[in-house]
Coordinates of C-alpha atoms in Angstrom, one line a residue:
M1 CA 72.6 111.7 100.5
L2 CA 74.5 111.3 103.2
S3 CA 72.9 110.3 106.2
K4 CA 74.4 110.1 110.3
V5 CA 72.9 107.1 110.9
L6 CA 74.6 105.1 108.3
L7 CA 77.9 107.0 108.8
K8 CA 77.5 105.9 112.6
K9 CA 76.9 102.4 111.5
D10 CA 79.8 102.5 109.1
W11 CA 82.1 104.1 111.7
K12 CA 81.9 101.2 114.5
Q13 CA 82.9 98.8 111.7
V14 CA 86.4 100.8 110.7
S15 CA 86.6 103.4 113.5
L16 CA 89.8 101.5 114.9
L17 CA 91.0 100.8 111.2
W18 CA 90.4 104.6 110.4
I19 CA 92.2 105.7 113.8
L20 CA 95.2 103.9 113.3
L21 CA 95.7 104.5 109.6
V22 CA 95.6 108.6 110.3
F23 CA 98.1 107.7 113.3
L24 CA 100.3 105.3 110.7
G25 CA 100.1 107.8 108.2
V26 CA 101.9 110.9 110.7
V27 CA 104.4 107.8 111.1
A28 CA 105.1 107.1 107.7
F29 CA 105.7 110.6 106.4
T30 CA 107.8 111.6 109.0
V31 CA 110.0 108.6 110.0
P32 CA 111.2 107.9 106.5
A33 CA 111.8 112.0 105.7
W34 CA 114.1 111.9 109.4
T35 CA 115.7 108.6 108.2
Q36 CA 116.4 110.5 105.0
F37 CA 118.2 113.3 106.7
E38 CA 120.4 110.7 108.1
Q39 CA 121.4 109.3 105.3
F40 CA 122.1 112.5 103.5
D41 CA 124.7 113.4 106.4
E42 CA 126.4 110.6 106.1
Q43 CA 126.6 110.9 102.0
I44 CA 128.0 114.7 102.6
K45 CA 130.3 113.4 105.0
D46 CA 131.6 110.7 102.8
A47 CA 131.7 112.6 99.6
R48 CA 134.1 115.3 101.9
A49 CA 136.2 112.5 103.2
N50 CA 136.7 111.1 99.8
S51 CA 136.4 113.9 97.2
V52 CA 138.6 112.3 94.7
D53 CA 136.1 109.3 94.4
Y54 CA 133.1 111.8 93.9
G55 CA 134.6 113.9 91.0
I56 CA 134.7 116.9 93.7
P57 CA 138.4 118.9 93.4
F58 CA 140.4 118.4 96.3
E59 CA 141.3 121.8 97.0
E60 CA 137.0 122.9 96.8
R61 CA 136.2 120.3 99.5
D62 CA 136.3 122.6 102.8
R63 CA 134.7 124.8 100.7
L64 CA 131.3 123.5 99.5
T65 CA 128.7 124.1 101.6
V66 CA 125.8 121.4 102.6
E67 CA 123.3 123.6 99.4
S68 CA 126.1 122.7 97.3
F69 CA 125.6 119.1 97.6
F70 CA 121.5 119.3 96.4
D71 CA 122.5 121.8 93.4
A72 CA 122.0 119.9 90.3
D73 CA 123.6 122.5 88.0
S74 CA 127.4 122.1 90.4
S75 CA 130.4 121.1 88.3
I76 CA 132.1 120.8 91.3
A77 CA 130.1 119.3 94.1
Y78 CA 128.7 115.4 93.9
Y79 CA 124.5 115.8 93.6
I80 CA 122.8 113.7 96.1
G81 CA 119.2 114.4 95.8
D82 CA 116.0 117.2 96.2
I83 CA 113.0 117.3 98.2
G84 CA 111.8 114.3 96.0
S85 CA 114.2 112.2 97.6
V86 CA 112.8 113.7 101.4
I87 CA 108.9 112.8 100.5
P88 CA 108.2 109.2 101.4
L89 CA 106.4 108.0 98.4
G90 CA 106.9 104.0 98.9
P91 CA 106.0 103.6 102.7
V92 CA 102.8 106.4 102.3
V93 CA 101.6 104.1 99.3
F94 CA 102.1 100.6 101.0
L95 CA 100.2 102.0 103.9
F96 CA 97.1 103.1 101.9
V97 CA 97.1 99.5 99.9
V98 CA 97.0 97.9 102.6
F99 CA 95.0 99.9 104.9
S100 CA 92.1 100.6 101.7
A101 CA 91.7 97.0 101.3
L102 CA 91.3 96.3 105.3
M103 CA 89.2 99.2 105.4
A104 CA 86.9 97.9 102.3
T105 CA 86.4 94.3 103.6
S106 CA 85.2 96.0 106.5
L107 CA 82.7 97.7 105.5
I108 CA 81.5 95.5 102.4
G109 CA 82.9 92.0 102.9
A110 CA 83.1 91.6 106.9
E111 CA 79.2 92.5 106.9
R112 CA 78.3 89.9 104.7
N113 CA 80.0 87.8 106.4
S114 CA 78.3 88.6 109.7
Q115 CA 74.8 88.8 107.7
M116 CA 75.1 92.5 108.9
S117 CA 74.2 93.5 105.3
D118 CA 70.6 91.9 105.8
F119 CA 69.7 94.6 108.5
S120 CA 71.5 97.1 106.2
M121 CA 69.0 96.1 103.2
S122 CA 66.3 96.5 105.4
L123 CA 67.1 100.0 106.7
P124 CA 65.0 103.1 105.2
F125 CA 68.1 103.9 102.9
T126 CA 68.7 102.8 99.4
R127 CA 71.9 101.1 98.5
T128 CA 73.5 104.2 96.9
Q129 CA 73.3 106.1 100.1
Q130 CA 75.3 103.1 101.9
Y131 CA 77.7 102.8 99.2
I132 CA 78.4 106.6 99.3
S133 CA 78.5 106.6 102.9
K134 CA 81.3 103.5 103.2
W135 CA 83.4 105.5 100.4
V136 CA 83.0 108.7 102.2
L137 CA 84.3 107.2 105.5
G138 CA 86.8 105.1 104.1
A139 CA 88.5 108.2 102.0
S140 CA 88.2 110.9 104.7
G141 CA 90.6 108.1 106.6
I142 CA 93.0 108.9 103.5
V143 CA 92.5 112.4 103.6
M144 CA 92.9 112.6 107.0
S145 CA 96.1 110.7 107.4
T146 CA 97.5 112.3 104.4
L147 CA 97.0 116.3 106.1
L148 CA 97.9 115.7 109.2
G149 CA 101.1 113.5 108.2
S150 CA 101.8 116.0 105.8
I151 CA 102.3 118.8 108.1
A152 CA 103.8 117.0 110.1
M153 CA 106.7 116.5 107.6
F154 CA 107.0 120.0 106.1
A155 CA 107.0 121.3 109.9
L156 CA 110.1 118.8 109.9
I157 CA 111.4 119.7 107.3
A158 CA 111.2 123.1 107.8
T159 CA 112.7 123.3 111.0
S160 CA 116.0 120.7 109.9
R161 CA 119.0 121.7 108.5
Y162 CA 118.0 121.0 105.3
S163 CA 115.1 123.6 105.5
F164 CA 116.5 125.0 101.9
L165 CA 114.9 122.2 99.8
L166 CA 111.3 123.6 100.5
E167 CA 112.9 126.7 98.4
G168 CA 111.0 127.0 95.3
T169 CA 109.5 123.8 95.6
V170 CA 106.5 124.3 98.4
F171 CA 104.0 124.6 95.6
K172 CA 105.1 121.2 93.6
S173 CA 105.3 119.3 97.1
V174 CA 102.1 120.2 98.1
V175 CA 100.6 119.3 95.0
I176 CA 102.7 115.7 94.7
V177 CA 101.6 115.0 98.4
L178 CA 98.0 115.7 97.2
Y179 CA 98.5 113.3 94.4
I180 CA 99.4 110.7 96.8
A181 CA 96.0 110.9 98.3
L182 CA 94.2 110.6 94.9
I183 CA 96.4 107.4 94.2
G184 CA 95.0 106.3 98.1
I185 CA 91.5 107.4 97.1
S186 CA 92.1 105.7 94.0
L187 CA 93.1 102.4 95.7
F188 CA 90.2 102.6 98.1
S189 CA 87.6 103.1 95.5
L190 CA 88.8 99.9 93.7
A191 CA 89.0 98.0 96.9
L192 CA 85.3 99.0 97.6
W193 CA 84.1 98.2 94.2
M194 CA 85.5 94.9 94.2
G195 CA 82.9 94.4 97.3
S196 CA 80.2 94.3 94.7
F197 CA 82.0 90.9 92.9
G198 CA 83.4 89.5 96.4
G199 CA 80.5 87.8 98.4
E200 CA 82.7 87.9 101.6
S201 CA 85.9 89.5 102.8
I202 CA 88.2 86.6 101.2
S203 CA 86.5 87.1 97.9
Q204 CA 86.3 90.9 97.8
T205 CA 90.3 90.9 98.8
A206 CA 91.1 88.4 96.3
W207 CA 89.1 90.3 93.5
S208 CA 90.4 93.6 94.5
F209 CA 94.2 92.3 93.5
V210 CA 92.8 90.9 90.5
A211 CA 91.6 94.4 89.4
L212 CA 94.6 96.2 91.1
I213 CA 97.2 94.2 88.7
F214 CA 94.8 93.2 85.8
P215 CA 95.1 96.5 83.1
L216 CA 99.3 96.3 83.5
G217 CA 99.2 92.8 83.7
I218 CA 97.2 92.1 80.4
I219 CA 99.2 94.4 78.3
A220 CA 102.3 92.5 79.6
L221 CA 101.2 89.6 78.6
I222 CA 99.8 90.8 75.2
Q223 CA 103.3 92.0 74.5
A224 CA 105.4 89.0 75.8
S225 CA 103.1 87.0 73.3
A226 CA 103.4 89.5 70.3
Y227 CA 107.3 89.1 70.8
V228 CA 107.0 85.4 70.3
F229 CA 105.2 85.6 67.2
T230 CA 106.5 88.9 65.5
S231 CA 109.3 91.0 66.0
L232 CA 107.4 94.5 64.4
E233 CA 109.0 97.4 66.0
G234 CA 105.9 99.2 65.2
L235 CA 103.6 96.9 67.4
S236 CA 106.5 96.9 70.3
S237 CA 106.4 100.3 70.5
W238 CA 102.8 100.7 70.5
L239 CA 102.5 98.0 73.2
D240 CA 105.2 100.0 75.0
S241 CA 103.6 103.4 74.7
L242 CA 100.5 101.7 76.4
Y243 CA 102.2 101.7 79.6
N244 CA 102.6 105.3 79.9
G245 CA 99.8 106.2 78.0
V246 CA 96.5 108.4 79.4
F247 CA 94.5 105.2 79.1
I248 CA 96.0 103.3 81.7
Q249 CA 96.2 105.7 83.8
V250 CA 92.6 106.5 83.8
V251 CA 91.8 102.7 84.3
S252 CA 94.3 101.5 86.7
P253 CA 95.8 103.3 90.0
L254 CA 99.2 100.8 89.5
G255 CA 99.2 103.1 86.2
N256 CA 99.3 106.3 87.9
L257 CA 101.9 105.1 90.6
A258 CA 104.2 103.3 87.7
N259 CA 104.5 107.0 86.5
L260 CA 105.3 108.8 89.5
T261 CA 109.0 109.8 89.3
L262 CA 109.4 112.8 91.9
Y263 CA 112.9 113.7 90.5
E264 CA 111.4 114.2 87.3
F265 CA 108.6 116.2 88.5
V266 CA 110.8 118.4 90.9
Q267 CA 113.8 119.2 88.3
S268 CA 112.1 119.0 84.7
D269 CA 108.8 121.8 83.7
S270 CA 107.6 119.9 81.0
E271 CA 107.4 116.4 82.9
W272 CA 106.1 118.8 85.8
Q273 CA 103.7 120.2 83.1
D274 CA 102.2 116.5 81.5
F275 CA 102.3 115.5 85.8
I276 CA 99.8 118.5 86.3
S277 CA 97.5 118.1 82.6
I278 CA 97.6 114.2 82.8
S279 CA 98.6 112.1 85.7
I280 CA 96.6 114.6 88.1
P281 CA 93.0 114.7 86.1
S282 CA 93.9 110.9 85.1
S283 CA 93.6 109.9 88.8
I284 CA 90.8 111.9 89.5
A285 CA 88.9 110.4 86.7
F286 CA 89.7 106.8 87.8
I287 CA 88.4 107.6 91.3
A288 CA 85.1 109.3 89.7
L289 CA 85.0 106.1 87.2
S290 CA 85.3 103.3 89.9
F291 CA 82.9 105.2 92.6
W292 CA 79.8 104.9 89.6
L293 CA 80.9 101.6 88.6
G294 CA 80.7 100.8 92.7
I295 CA 77.3 101.9 93.2
W296 CA 76.1 101.0 90.2
M297 CA 77.3 97.3 90.7
Y298 CA 76.4 97.4 94.2
N299 CA 72.8 98.4 93.6
R300 CA 73.0 95.2 91.4
A301 CA 74.6 92.6 93.2
P302 CA 72.1 90.1 94.6
Q303 CA 71.8 89.3 97.8
E304 CA 70.9 86.1 97.7
N305 CA 74.7 85.3 96.6
N306 CA 76.0 86.9 99.8
G307 CA 79.2 84.5 101.1
R308 CA 79.9 83.2 97.7
F309 CA 83.4 83.7 96.0
F310 CA 81.2 85.8 93.1
M311 CA 78.0 87.4 93.6
F312 CA 77.1 87.5 89.6
N313 CA 76.2 84.5 88.4
N314 CA 75.1 85.7 84.9
W315 CA 78.7 86.6 84.4
L316 CA 80.8 83.8 85.4
W317 CA 81.4 82.3 81.8
F318 CA 83.0 85.5 81.1
V319 CA 85.4 85.7 84.2
H320 CA 86.0 82.0 83.3
I321 CA 87.5 83.1 79.5
I322 CA 89.5 85.9 81.2
I323 CA 91.0 83.4 83.4
V324 CA 91.7 80.8 81.0
V325 CA 93.2 83.3 78.5
C326 CA 95.4 85.1 81.1
I327 CA 96.6 81.7 82.5
A328 CA 97.2 80.5 79.1
M329 CA 99.7 83.3 77.8
F330 CA 101.3 83.3 80.9
T331 CA 102.0 79.6 80.9
G332 CA 103.2 80.1 77.1
I333 CA 105.9 82.7 78.0
M334 CA 107.1 80.6 80.8
F335 CA 107.5 78.0 78.2
T336 CA 109.5 80.4 75.8
T337 CA 112.2 80.7 78.3
F338 CA 113.3 77.2 78.3
T339 CA 115.5 78.2 75.0
Y340 CA 117.5 81.2 74.3
E341 CA 115.1 82.6 71.7
A342 CA 111.4 82.8 71.9
N343 CA 109.9 79.6 70.4
S344 CA 106.3 79.8 69.1
V345 CA 105.9 75.9 69.4
L346 CA 106.8 76.1 72.9
Y347 CA 104.8 78.7 73.0
M348 CA 101.8 77.0 72.0
I349 CA 102.2 73.9 74.0
G350 CA 102.2 75.9 77.0
F351 CA 99.5 77.8 76.1
V352 CA 97.5 74.4 75.6
I353 CA 98.5 73.1 79.0
G354 CA 98.0 76.4 80.9
A355 CA 94.4 76.8 79.0
F356 CA 93.8 73.1 80.1
L357 CA 94.8 73.9 83.9
A358 CA 92.8 77.2 83.8
H359 CA 89.8 75.4 83.0
L360 CA 89.9 72.8 85.7
L361 CA 90.9 75.8 88.3
A362 CA 88.2 78.1 87.5
K363 CA 85.4 75.6 87.2
R364 CA 86.6 74.7 90.7
L365 CA 86.7 78.0 91.5
L366 CA 84.0 79.5 90.0
Y367 CA 81.1 76.5 90.2
R368 CA 82.0 74.1 93.2
F369 CA 84.1 76.4 95.5
N370 CA 81.4 79.3 94.9
L371 CA 78.9 77.3 95.7
R372 CA 80.6 75.7 98.7
L373 CA 81.1 79.1 100.5
K374 CA 77.7 79.7 100.0
S375 CA 76.4 76.5 102.0

């Protein structure tokens, strides 16, 4: 299925981004870990100097070892963290969000901007082969970035004064790092899939952002709208459960990220079992789903619509409805904030106003602006 010719062509488009991602991956894994060690030093120093404020018996403060401050079961020391505090989840995921969008738009959107996609389609390769080549190249960058970055991070921890944090947590730490890589691949798979919707790089980025927030966003809008009209506890608890449910983790990398609580995974065996049995398979399922949908839609994207904001003219009406409904609900919710208690009348007024404005916006964005981009 893979072709060296396609890989070389795609490599020329993203080689600089790929190399920069790997380099910054090492930085994102190691610098925050080193900074966290410095913070641990300050916390321990302050806890010993002001032991009473931290609930540490005065007579015990000089006898406490560094390890004592990392013992969650200690009754005499102030607990300051564990290996989950050292693994830099935020910086690495932010790096993957940015570079997933950049690489995906370079591989599809930028090709359409420069008319290189016409040349690509004339090559003796199927669209499926072309899509797989692009996906492999982007995913390999995330894997290599995670691999080299995590090795450097673990080496830094192992040679530091806090090497004891790895005792009994090596397996969990490695699995968590691999899961972060899965989230990165999920983000890239989503952005590449959105290349089938957007006819150029800016629209591909816009649709990637919409697709990222849509699953959680639509639940939040429905939940807030439901609160205006009903206070049924059953409905409330059901909507709350959706945020942490398997479904949202399968259809959204943001849902997977929202459920990533490193402290609970490290400290709780039950949370760890749920993580292994639910979160990881859910992330893999999203990658497989977005990869399949990406190939399916990339094969059906009309080449003549390159340059347009939205590639599938036959689906414009459906996207139009979604835009109108979502903006209308959001506006209705905003109107209810004018009073102390939720007001259904204000919600309906805001809903109607929002629907009208969203209709005008959607007409301009999906029809007039869409044609103007093409021309």
